[in-house]
Every structure is written in structure tokens, then in C-alpha cells.
PDB file of C-alpha atoms in Angstrom:
ATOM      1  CA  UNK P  81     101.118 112.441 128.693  1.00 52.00           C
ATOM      2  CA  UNK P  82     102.317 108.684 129.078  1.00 54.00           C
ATOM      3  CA  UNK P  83     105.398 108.636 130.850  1.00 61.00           C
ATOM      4  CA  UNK P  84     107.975 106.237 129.621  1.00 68.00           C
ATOM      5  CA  UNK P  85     108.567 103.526 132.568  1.00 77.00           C
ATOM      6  CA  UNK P  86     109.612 100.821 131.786  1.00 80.00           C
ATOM      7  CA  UNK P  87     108.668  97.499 132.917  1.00 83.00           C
ATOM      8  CA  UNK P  88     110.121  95.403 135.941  1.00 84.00           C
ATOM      9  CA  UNK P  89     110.219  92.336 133.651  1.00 88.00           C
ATOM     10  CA  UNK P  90     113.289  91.546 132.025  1.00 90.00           C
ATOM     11  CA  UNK P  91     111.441  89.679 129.574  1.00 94.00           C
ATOM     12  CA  UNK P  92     108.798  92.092 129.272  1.00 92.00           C
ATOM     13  CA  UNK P  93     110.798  94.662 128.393  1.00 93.00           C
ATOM     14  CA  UNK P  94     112.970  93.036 125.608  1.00 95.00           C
ATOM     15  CA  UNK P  95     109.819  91.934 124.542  1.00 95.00           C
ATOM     16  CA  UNK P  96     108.201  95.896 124.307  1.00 94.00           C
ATOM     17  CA  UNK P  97     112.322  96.442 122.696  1.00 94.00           C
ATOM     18  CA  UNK P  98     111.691  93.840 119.924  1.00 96.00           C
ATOM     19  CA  UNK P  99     108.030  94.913 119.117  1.00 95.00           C
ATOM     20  CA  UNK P 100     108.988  98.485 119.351  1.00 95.00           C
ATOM     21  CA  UNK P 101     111.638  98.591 116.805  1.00 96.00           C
ATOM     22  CA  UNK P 102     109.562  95.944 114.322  1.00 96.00           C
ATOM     23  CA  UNK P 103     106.817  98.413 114.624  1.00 94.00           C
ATOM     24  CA  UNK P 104     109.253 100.949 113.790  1.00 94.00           C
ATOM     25  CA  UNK P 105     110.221  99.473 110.783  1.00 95.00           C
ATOM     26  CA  UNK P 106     106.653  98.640 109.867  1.00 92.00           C
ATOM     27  CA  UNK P 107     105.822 102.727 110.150  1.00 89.00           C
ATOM     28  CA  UNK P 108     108.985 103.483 108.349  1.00 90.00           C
ATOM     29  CA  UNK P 109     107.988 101.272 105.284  1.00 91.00           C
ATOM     30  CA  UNK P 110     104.785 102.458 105.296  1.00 84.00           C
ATOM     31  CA  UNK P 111     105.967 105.899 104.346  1.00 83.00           C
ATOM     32  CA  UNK P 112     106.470 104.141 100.619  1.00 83.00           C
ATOM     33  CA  UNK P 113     104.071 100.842 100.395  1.00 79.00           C
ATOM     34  CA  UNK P 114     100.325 102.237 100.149  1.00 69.00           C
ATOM     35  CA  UNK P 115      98.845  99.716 102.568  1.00 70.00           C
ATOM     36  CA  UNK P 116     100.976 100.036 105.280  1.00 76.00           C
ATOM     37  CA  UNK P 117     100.178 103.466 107.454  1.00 77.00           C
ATOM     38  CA  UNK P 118     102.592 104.699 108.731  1.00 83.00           C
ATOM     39  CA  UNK P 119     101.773 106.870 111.919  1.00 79.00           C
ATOM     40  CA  UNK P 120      99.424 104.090 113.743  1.00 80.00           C
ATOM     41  CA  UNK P 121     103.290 101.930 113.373  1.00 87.00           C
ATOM     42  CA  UNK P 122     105.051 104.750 114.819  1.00 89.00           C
ATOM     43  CA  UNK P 123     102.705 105.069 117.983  1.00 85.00           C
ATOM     44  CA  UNK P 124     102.393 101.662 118.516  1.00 89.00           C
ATOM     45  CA  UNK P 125     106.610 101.742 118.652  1.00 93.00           C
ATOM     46  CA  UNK P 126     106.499 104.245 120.675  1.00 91.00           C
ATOM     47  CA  UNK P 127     103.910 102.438 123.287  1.00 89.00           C
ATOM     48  CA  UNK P 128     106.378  99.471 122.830  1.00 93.00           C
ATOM     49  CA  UNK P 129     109.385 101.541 123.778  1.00 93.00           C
ATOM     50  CA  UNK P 130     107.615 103.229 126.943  1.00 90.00           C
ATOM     51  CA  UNK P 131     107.610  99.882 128.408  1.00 92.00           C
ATOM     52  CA  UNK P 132     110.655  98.379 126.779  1.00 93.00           C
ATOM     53  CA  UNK P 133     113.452 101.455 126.810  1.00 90.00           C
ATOM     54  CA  UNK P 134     113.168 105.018 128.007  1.00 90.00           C
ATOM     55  CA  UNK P 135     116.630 105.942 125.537  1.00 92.00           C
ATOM     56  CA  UNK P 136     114.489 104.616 122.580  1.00 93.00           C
ATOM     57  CA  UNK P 137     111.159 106.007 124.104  1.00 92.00           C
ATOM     58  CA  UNK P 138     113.226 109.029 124.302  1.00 92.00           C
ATOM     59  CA  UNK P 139     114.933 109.508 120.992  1.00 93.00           C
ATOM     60  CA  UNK P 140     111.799 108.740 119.613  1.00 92.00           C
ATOM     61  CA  UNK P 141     110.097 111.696 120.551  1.00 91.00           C
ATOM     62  CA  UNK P 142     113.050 113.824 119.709  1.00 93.00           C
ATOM     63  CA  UNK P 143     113.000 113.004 116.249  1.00 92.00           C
ATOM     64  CA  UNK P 144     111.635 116.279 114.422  1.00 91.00           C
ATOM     65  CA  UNK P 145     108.626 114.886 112.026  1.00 84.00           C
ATOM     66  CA  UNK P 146     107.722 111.735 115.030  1.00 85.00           C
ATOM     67  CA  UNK P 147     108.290 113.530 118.390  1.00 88.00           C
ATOM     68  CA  UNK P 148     105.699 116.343 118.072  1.00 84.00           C
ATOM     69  CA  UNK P 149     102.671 114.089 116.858  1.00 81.00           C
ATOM     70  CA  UNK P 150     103.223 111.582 119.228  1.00 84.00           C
ATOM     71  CA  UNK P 151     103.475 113.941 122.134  1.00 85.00           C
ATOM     72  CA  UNK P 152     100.339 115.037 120.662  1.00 82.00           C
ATOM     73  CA  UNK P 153      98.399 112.019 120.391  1.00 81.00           C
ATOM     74  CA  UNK P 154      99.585 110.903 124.261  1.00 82.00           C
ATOM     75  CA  UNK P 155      98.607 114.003 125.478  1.00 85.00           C
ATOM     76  CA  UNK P 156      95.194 114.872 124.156  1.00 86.00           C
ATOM     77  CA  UNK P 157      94.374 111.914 121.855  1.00 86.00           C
ATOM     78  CA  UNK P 158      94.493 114.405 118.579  1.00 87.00           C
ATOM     79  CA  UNK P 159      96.546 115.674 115.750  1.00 84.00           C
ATOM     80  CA  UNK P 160      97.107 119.079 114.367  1.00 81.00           C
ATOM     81  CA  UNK P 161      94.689 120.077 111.357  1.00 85.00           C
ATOM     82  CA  UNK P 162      98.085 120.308 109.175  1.00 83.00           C
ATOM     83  CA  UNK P 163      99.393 116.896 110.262  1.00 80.00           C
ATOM     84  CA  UNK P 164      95.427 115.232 109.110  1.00 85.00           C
ATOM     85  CA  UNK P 165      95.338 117.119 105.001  1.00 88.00           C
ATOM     86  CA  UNK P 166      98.631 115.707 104.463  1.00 83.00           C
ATOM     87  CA  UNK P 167      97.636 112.341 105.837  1.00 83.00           C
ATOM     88  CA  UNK P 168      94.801 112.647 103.101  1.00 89.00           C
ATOM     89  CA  UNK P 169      97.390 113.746 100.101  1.00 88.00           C
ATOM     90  CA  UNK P 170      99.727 111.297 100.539  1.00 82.00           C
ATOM     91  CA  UNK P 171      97.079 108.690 101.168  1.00 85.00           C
ATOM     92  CA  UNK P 172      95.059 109.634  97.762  1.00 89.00           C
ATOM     93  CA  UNK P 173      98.069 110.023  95.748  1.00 86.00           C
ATOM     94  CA  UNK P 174      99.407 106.764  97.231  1.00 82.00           C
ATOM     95  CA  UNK P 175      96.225 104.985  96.430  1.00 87.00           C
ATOM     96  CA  UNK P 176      95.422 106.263  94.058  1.00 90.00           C
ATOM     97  CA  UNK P 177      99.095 105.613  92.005  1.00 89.00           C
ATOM     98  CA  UNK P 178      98.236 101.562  93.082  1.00 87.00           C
ATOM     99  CA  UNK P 179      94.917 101.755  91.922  1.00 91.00           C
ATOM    100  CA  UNK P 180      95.774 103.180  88.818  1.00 93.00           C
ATOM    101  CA  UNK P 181      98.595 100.694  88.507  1.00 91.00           C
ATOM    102  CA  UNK P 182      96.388  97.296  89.393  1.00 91.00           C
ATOM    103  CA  UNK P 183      95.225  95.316  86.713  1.00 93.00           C
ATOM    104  CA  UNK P 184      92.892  93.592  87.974  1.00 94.00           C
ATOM    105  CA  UNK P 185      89.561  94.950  88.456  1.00 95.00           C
ATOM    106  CA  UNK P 186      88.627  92.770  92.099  1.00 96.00           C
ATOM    107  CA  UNK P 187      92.727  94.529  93.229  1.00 94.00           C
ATOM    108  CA  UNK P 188      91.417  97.892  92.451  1.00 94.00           C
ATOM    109  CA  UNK P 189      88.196  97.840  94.292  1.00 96.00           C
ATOM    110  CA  UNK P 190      89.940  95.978  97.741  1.00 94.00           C
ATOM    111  CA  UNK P 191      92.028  98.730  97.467  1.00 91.00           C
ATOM    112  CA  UNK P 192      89.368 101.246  96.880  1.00 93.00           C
ATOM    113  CA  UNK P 193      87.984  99.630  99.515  1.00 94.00           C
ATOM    114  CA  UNK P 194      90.748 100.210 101.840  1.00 90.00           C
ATOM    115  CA  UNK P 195      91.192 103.209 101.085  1.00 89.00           C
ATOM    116  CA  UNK P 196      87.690 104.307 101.846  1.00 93.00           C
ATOM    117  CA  UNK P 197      87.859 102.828 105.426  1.00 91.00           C
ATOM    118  CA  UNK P 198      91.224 104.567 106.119  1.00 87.00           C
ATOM    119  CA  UNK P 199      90.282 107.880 105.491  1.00 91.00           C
ATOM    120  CA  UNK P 200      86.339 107.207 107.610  1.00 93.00           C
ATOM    121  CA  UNK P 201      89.405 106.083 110.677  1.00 88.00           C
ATOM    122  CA  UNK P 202      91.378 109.482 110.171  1.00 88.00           C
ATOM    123  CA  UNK P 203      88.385 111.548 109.563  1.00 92.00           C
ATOM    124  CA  UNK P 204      87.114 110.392 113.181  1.00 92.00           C
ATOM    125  CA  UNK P 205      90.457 111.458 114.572  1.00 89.00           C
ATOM    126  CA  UNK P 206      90.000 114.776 116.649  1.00 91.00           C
ATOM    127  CA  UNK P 207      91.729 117.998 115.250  1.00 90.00           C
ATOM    128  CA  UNK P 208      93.665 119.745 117.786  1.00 84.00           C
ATOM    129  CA  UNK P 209      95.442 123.484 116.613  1.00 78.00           C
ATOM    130  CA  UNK P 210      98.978 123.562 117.997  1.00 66.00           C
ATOM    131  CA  UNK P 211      97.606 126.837 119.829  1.00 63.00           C
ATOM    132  CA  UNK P 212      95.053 125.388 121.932  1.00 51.00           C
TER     133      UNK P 212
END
């Protein structure tokens, strides 16, 4: 697992702070815009704050629905099977909702597009069972 250090670098640090709580933000509205995802915001944050601030780094991975998957991805570069199908759901029903609501034909098949190359990303993420 990464351990959260943080860098000798005043500058470097607030720097890591800054880009570690605007990453946050990103992930958190990406839970409710389609094309922002949200968990590639949350680890990038929590890179940021592993440099920038071991309380943030820290509180981070206490928070219940964060803390476990990103312990998970540091430590064996994976994410529980459970964690992956609802990635899928809320990606197809998010998608799909903005799809159905585009007018535009060219708007439905960028995001169709999108959409596509998301889930080929997540489906080459390795599944890891909690009891392994």
C-alpha cells in the first residue's frame, strides 16, 4: 500500500492540497454528470493528498464508500467484483438517461462512443474478492 508522506516542498505540497481537493470535487460531481467518473477523481485525490496532507490522505480513506476501494486499488491494483457491476449500472443507466435525452443524433453517438470506451477501461480492471 502507498503510504501517505508527504512532500518536503512547501510548495509541493499545497500544490498536491489544491489538486487533491479539486479532484475531489471533480469525483464528487461525477457521481451525478454522466461524463465525469467518479472513482478515477477520487484516486487521483487521494494520490494528491498522499503527497500534499496525511489528515486529508487520512480521512479520505476513512470515509465508508471511498476508504475501502482505494485501499484496494493501492494495494493490489483491483476492485471487488461488487464494486465493478455497479460501476456498469450506474454507468448504463447514466448514459443511457443522456443518450436518451440528446437531440442530436452526432451528441448521442459521442456519447455512445464514450460510453463504449469506458466500460472496455473498467472491463480491463482486475477483479479482486474481498476474501482473497
Amino acid at each position: 500500500m502507498i503510504e501517505a508522506r508527504p512532500h518536503d516542498s512547501r510548495l509541493v505540497r499545497t500544490t498536491c492540497l489544491v489538486g487533491g481537493i479539486g479532484a475531489l470535487a471533480l469525483g464528487l460531481l461525477g457521481i451525478v454528470l454522466p461524463l465525469l467518473p467518479t472513482t478515477p477523481f477520487v484516486l487521483l485525490a487521494a494520490a494528491c493528498f498522499a503527497r500534499g496532507s496525511t489528515h486529508f490522505h487520512d480521512w479520505l480513506l476513512r470515509q465508508p464508500l471511498a476508504g475501502p476501494a482505494i485501499r484496494e486499488w493501492q494495494t493490489h491494483r483491483a476492485m471487488p467484483r461488487r464494486a465493478k457491476r455497479a460501476a456498469y449500472l450506474l454507468m448504463a443507466v447514466s448514459f443511457g438517461t443522456s443518450i436518451l435525452l440528446m437531440e442530436s443524433p452526432w451528441h448521442r453517438l459521442m456519447l455512445a462512443a464514450l460510453g463504449v470506451v469506458l466500460v472496455i477501461f473498467l472491463h480491463r480492471v482486475p477483479v479482486r474478492e474481498p476474501a482473497e
